[in-house]
Coordinates of C-alpha atoms and ligand atoms in Angstrom, one line a residue:
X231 CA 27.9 6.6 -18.7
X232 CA 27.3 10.2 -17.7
X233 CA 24.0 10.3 -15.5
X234 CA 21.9 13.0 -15.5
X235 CA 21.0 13.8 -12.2
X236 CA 18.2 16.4 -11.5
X237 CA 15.3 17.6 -10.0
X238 CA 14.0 19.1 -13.6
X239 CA 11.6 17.2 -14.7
X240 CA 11.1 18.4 -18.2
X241 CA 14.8 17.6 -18.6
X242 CA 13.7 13.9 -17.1
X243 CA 10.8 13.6 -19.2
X244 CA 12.7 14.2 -22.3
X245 CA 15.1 11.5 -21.4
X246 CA 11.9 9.1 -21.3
X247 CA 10.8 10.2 -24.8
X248 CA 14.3 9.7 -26.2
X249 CA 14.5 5.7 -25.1
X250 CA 16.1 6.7 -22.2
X251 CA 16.4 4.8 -18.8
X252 CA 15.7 6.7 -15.3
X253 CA 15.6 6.0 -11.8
X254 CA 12.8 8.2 -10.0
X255 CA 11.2 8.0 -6.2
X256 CA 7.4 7.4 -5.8
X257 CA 6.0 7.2 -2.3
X258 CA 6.4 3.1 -1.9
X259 CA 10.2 2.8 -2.7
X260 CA 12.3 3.9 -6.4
X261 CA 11.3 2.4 -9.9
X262 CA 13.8 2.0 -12.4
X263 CA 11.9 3.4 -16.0
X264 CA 11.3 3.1 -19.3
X265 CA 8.9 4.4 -21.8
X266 CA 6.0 1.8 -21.8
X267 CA 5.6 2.8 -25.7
X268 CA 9.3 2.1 -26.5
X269 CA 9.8 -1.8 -26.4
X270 CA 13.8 -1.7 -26.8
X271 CA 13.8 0.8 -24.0
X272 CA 11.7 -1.4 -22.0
X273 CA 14.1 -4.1 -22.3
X274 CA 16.9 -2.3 -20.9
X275 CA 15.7 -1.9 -17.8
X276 CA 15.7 -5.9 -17.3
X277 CA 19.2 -6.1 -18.4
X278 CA 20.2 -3.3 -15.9
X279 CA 18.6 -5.0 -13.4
X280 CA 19.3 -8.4 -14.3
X281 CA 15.4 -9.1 -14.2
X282 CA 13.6 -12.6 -15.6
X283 CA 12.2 -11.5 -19.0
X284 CA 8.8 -13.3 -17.7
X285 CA 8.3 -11.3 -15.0
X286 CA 6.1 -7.9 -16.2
X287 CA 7.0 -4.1 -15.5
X288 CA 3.9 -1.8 -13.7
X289 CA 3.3 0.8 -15.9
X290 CA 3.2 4.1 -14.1
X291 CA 0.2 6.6 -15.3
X292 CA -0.5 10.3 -14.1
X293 CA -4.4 10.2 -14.2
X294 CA -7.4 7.9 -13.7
X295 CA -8.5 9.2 -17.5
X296 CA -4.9 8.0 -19.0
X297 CA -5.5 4.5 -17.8
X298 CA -8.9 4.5 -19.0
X299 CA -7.5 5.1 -22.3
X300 CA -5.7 2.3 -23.0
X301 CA -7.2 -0.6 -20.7
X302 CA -10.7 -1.8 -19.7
X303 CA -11.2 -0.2 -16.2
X304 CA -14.5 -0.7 -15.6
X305 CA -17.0 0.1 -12.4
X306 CA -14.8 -1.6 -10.1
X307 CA -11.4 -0.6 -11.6
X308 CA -12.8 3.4 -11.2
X309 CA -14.0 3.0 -8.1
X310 CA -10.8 1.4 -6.5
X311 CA -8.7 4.3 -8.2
X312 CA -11.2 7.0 -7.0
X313 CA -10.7 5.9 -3.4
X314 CA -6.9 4.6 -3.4
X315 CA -5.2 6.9 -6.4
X316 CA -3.0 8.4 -6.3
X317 CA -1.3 6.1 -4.2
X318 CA -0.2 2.5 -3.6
X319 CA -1.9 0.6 -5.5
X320 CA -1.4 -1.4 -8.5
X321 CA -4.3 -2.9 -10.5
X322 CA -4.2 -5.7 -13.0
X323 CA -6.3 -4.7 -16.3
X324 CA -7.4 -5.9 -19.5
X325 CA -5.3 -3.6 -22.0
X326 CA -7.0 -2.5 -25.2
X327 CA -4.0 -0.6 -26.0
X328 CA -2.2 -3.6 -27.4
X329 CA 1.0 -1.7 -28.5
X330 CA 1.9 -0.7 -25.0
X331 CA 5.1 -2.8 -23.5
X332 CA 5.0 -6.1 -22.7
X333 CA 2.9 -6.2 -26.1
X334 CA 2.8 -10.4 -25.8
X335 CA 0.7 -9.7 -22.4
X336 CA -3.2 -9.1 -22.8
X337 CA -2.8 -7.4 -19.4
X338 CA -1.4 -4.3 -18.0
X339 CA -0.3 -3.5 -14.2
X340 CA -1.0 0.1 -13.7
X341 CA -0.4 2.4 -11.0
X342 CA -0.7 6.5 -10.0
X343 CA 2.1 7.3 -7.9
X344 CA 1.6 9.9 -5.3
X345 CA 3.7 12.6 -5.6
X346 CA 2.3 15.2 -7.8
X347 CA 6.1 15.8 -9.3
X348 CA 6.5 12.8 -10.5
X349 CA 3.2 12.9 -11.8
X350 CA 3.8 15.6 -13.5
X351 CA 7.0 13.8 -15.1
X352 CA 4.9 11.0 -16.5
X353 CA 3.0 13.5 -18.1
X354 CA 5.5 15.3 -19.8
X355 CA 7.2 11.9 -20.8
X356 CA 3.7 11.4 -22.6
X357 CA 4.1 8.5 -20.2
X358 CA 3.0 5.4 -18.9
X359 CA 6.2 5.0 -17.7
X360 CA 7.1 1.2 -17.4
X361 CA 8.9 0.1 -14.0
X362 CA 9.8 -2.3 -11.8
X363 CA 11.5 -1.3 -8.4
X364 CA 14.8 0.1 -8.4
X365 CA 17.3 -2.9 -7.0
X366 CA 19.3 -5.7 -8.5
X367 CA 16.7 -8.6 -8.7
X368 CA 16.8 -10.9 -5.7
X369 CA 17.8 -7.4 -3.7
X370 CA 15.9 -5.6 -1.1
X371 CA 13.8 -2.4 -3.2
X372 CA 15.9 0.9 -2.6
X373 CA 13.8 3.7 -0.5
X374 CA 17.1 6.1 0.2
X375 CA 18.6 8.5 -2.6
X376 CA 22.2 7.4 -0.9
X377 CA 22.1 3.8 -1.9
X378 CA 20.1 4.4 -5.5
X379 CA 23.3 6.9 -6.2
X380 CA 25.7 3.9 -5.2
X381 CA 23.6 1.0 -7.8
X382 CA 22.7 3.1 -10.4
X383 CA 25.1 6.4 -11.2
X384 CA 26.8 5.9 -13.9
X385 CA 24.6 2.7 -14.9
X386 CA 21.0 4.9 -16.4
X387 CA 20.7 7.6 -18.1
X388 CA 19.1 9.7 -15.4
X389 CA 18.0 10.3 -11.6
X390 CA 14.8 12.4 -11.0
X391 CA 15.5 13.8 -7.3
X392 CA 11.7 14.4 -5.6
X393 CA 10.5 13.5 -2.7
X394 CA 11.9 10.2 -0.4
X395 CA 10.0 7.5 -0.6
X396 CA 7.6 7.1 2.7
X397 CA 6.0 4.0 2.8
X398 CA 9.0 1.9 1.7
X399 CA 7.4 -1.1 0.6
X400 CA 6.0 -1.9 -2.8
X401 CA 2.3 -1.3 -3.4
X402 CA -0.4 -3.7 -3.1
X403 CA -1.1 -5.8 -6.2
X404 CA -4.8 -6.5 -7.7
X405 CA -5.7 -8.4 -10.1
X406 CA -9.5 -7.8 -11.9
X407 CA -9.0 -9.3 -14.7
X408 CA -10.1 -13.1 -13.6
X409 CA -13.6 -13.9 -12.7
X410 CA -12.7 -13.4 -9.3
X411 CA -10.9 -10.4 -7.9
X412 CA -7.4 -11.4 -6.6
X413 CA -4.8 -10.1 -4.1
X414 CA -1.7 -10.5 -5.0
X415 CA 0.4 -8.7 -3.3
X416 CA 0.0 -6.9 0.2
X417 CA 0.5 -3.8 1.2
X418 CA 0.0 -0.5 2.5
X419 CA -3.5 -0.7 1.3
X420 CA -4.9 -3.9 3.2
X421 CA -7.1 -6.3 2.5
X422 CA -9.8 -5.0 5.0
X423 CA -10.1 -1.7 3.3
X424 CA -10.4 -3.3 -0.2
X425 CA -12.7 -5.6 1.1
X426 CA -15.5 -2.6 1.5
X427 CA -15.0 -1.8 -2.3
X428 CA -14.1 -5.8 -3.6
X429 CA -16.4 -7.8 -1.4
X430 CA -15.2 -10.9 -3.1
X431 CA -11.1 -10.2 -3.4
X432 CA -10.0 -13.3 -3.0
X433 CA -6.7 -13.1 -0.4
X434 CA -4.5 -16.4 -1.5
X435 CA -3.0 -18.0 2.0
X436 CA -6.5 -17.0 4.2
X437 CA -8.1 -20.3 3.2
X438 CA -11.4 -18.1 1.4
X439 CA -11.4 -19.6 -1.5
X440 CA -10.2 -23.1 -3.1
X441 CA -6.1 -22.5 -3.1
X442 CA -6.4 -24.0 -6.7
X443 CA -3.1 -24.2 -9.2
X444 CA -0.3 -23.2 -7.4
X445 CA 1.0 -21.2 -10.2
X446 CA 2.0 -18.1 -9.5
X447 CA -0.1 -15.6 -10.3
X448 CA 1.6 -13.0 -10.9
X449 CA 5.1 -14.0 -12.3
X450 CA 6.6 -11.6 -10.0
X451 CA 5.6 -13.7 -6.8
X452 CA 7.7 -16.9 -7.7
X453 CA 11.0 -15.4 -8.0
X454 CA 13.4 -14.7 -4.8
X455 CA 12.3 -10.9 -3.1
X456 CA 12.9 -8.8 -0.8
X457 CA 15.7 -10.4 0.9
X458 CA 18.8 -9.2 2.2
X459 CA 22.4 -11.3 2.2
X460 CA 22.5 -11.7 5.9
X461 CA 20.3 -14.2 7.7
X462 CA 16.6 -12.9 8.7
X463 CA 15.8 -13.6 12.0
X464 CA 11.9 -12.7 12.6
X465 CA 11.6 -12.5 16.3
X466 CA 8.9 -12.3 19.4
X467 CA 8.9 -9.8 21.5
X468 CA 10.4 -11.8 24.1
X469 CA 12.5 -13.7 21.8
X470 CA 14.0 -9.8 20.9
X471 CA 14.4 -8.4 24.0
X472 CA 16.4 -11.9 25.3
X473 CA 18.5 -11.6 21.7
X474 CA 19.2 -8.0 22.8
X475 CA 19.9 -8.9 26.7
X476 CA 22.1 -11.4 25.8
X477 CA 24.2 -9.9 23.0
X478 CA 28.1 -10.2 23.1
X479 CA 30.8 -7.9 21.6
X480 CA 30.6 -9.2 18.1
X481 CA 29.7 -7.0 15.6
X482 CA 28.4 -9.1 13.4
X483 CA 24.4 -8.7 14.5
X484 CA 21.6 -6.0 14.1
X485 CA 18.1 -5.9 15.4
X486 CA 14.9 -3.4 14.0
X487 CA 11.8 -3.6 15.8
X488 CA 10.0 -1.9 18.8
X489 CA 11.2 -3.5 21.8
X490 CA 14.5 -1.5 23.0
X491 CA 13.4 0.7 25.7
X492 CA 12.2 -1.6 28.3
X493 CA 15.1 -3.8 28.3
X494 CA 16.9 -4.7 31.4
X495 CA 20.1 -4.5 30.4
X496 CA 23.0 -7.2 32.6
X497 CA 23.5 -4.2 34.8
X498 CA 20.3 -4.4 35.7
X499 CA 18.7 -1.1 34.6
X500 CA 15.3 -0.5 33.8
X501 CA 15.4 2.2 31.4
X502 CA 12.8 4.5 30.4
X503 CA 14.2 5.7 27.5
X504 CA 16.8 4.5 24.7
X505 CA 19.9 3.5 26.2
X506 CA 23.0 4.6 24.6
X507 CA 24.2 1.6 23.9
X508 CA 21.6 1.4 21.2
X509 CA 22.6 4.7 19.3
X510 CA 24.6 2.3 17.1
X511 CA 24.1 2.0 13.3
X512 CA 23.1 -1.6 14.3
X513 CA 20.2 -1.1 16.2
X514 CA 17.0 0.3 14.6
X515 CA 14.3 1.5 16.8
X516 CA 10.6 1.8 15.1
X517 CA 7.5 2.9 16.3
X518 CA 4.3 1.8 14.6
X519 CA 4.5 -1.0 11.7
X520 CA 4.5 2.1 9.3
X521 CA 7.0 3.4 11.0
X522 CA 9.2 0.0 11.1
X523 CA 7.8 -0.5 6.7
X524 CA 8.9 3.0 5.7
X525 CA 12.8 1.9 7.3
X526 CA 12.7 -1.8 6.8
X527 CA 15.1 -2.0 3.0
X528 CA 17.2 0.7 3.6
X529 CA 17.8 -1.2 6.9
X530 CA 18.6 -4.3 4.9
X531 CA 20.7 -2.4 2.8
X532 CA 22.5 -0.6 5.2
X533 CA 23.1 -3.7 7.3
X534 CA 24.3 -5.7 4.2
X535 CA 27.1 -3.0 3.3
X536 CA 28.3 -3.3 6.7
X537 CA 28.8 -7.0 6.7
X538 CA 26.3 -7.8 9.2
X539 CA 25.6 -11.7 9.2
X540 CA 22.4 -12.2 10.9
X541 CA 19.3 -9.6 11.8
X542 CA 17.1 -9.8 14.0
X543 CA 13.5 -8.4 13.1
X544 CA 10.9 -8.0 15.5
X545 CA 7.0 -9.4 14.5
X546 CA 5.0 -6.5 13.4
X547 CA 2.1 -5.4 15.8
X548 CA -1.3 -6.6 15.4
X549 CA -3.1 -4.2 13.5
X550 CA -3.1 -1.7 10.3
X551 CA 0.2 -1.9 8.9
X552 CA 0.5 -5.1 9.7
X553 CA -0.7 -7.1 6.4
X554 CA 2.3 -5.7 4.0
X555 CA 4.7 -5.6 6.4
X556 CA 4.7 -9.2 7.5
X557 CA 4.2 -10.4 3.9
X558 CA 7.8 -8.8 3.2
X559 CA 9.3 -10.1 6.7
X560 CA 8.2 -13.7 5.7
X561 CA 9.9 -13.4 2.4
X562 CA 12.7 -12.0 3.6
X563 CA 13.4 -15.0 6.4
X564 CA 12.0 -18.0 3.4
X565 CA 14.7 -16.6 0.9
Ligands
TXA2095 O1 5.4 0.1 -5.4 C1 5.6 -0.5 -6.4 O2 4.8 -1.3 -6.9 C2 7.0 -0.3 -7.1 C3 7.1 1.2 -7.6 C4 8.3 1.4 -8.4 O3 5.9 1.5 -8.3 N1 7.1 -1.2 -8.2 C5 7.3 -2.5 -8.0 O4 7.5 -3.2 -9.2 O5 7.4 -3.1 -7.0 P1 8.0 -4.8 -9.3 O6 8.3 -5.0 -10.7 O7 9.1 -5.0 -8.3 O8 6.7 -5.6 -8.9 C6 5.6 -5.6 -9.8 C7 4.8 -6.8 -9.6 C8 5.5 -8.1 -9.9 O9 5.2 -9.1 -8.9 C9 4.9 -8.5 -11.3 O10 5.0 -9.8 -11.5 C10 3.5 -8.0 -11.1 O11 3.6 -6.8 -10.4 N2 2.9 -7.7 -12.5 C11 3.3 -6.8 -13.4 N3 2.5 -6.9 -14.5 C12 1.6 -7.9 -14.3 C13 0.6 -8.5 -15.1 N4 0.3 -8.0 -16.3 N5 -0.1 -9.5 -14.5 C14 0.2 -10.0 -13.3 N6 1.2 -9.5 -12.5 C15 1.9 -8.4 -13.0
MG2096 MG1 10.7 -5.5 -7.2

């Protein structure tokens, strides 16, 4: 298949209102999408992606008053788009639009991604645009242009080139359509600022609230994520820095995290900053945990192509960023 591949989005939009499958970047990592109107086209993307039928698509919406439209937002609903939107941030709604895609579901997921083009695409696709992240299922999401090229060209019908995604892991997940407000996913936005608008979000895994059924509650979080082929290592500081001191000459091992300048290397060097040793493909140096979220898949990725067998990941610092980041490190080492 010939894939169009293009930074015109009226040429991108058209392929949406034709049935047509495209890859496009929003600001958490690349979604893989479909028309949420057009059922068939819908259920192409989880045959290119080899997805569980059970598992539901985020539709992807270009305004606050286009969700309104078609689901129950309520107070609540408005006020967590007003503060969070566009952005990452993906709420669970009642729908009232019962044709939209999955049409068995009472619910929607829906989400305004950040960047004002691809905004502007949905629009002009006479969107929502249904989609889940751009990667096999079971892979790591795609955050680099490089690697969706290498999946998906020649596989969908077009690429949208805009802006690289920043935060580089998926949005946080709510659900308000229980009695009780629901976390389901971390993310960039963490509990603590939702918390000020949700005072009763119940956070599954904190111990707030009776852990009830474990049924997944969101189909999504049962299957296998976010995890690379090589073995996840997630790491102390100390427990790093002594992997990294005590490396040998395979090649078969890669580290991300913080902790590379101050290492003491066997000759006994303090150094101040990174030595070159570490300017190596296999070494990833990050500074804050937004920092380390924003490179963490294509890390994966990149670390996967080169056969690497075992990665070492640092623990995320205390603090903002934290919340999403270690939610996708624990996945990543429990796969
Ligand atoms: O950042 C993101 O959210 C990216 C970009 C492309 O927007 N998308 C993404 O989609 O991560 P996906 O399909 O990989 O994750 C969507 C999650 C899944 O866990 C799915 O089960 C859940 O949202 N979900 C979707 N619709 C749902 C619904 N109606 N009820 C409960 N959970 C739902
Ligand atoms: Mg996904």
């Amino acid at each position: 298949m010939k894939t169009l591949i293009s930074s015109d989005v009226r040429l991108l939009a058209n392929l949406i209102q034709e049935g047509k499958v495209v890859v496009f970047p929003t600001e958490t990592v690349y979604g893989i999408g479909a028309s949420t109107r057009l059922e068939s086209a819908c259920l192409r993307v989880y045959e290119i992606k080899g997805r569980p039928k059970d598992n539901p698509l985020i539709a992807h919406f270009h305004s606050i008053e286009s969700i309104a439209a078609v689901c129950e937002l309520g107070d609540v609903g408005r006020a967590l788009l007003e503060r969070f939107s566009p952005g990452p941030l993906t709420l669970i709604l009642p729908k009232k639009d019962k044709s939209l895609f999955p049409k068995e579901l009472d619910t929607l997921a829906v989400r305004i991604p950040k960047s004002p083009v691809v905004r502007e695409w949905i629009e002009l696709s006479l969107g929502p645009v249904s989609a889940p992240s751009a990667n096999l299922s079971g892979r790591p999401s795609l955050t680099k242009l490089s690697d969706v090229l290498r999946y998906f060209d020649g596989v969908v019908d077009g690429i949208l080139i805009a802006e690289e995604p920043s935060f580089g892991i998926e949005s946080t997940v709510v659900s308000l359509v229980g009695k009780t407000p629901v976390l389901l996913r971390p993310g960039s936005i963490e509990s603590n600022e939702l918390l000020k608008i949700l005072p009763d979000l119940w956070i599954p895994g904190s111990g707030s609230q009776k852990e009830t059924d474990s049924v997944p509650l969101s189909p999504g979080t049962k299957y296998k994520h976010y995890a690379p082929t090589a073995r996840v290592i997630l790491a102390s500081k100390e427990e790093f820095e002594f992997s990294l001191k005590t490396m040998n000459e395979s090649k078969s091992t890669a580290w991300i995290g913080f902790s590379f300048e101050e290492i003491e290397l066997n000759e006994g060097n303090k150094l101040g900053n990174l030595h070159p040793i570490f300017k190596s493909d296999r070494f990833c140096f990050v500074s804050s945990n937004e920092d380390y979220a924003s490179k963490l898949y294509a890390f994966f990725e990149a670390c996967d192509f080169a056969g690497i067998d075992t990665i070492f990941c640092e623990v995320p610092k205390l603090g903002k960023g934290e919340e999403g980041l270690r939610n996708r490190l624990e996945k990543a080492i429990s796969s």
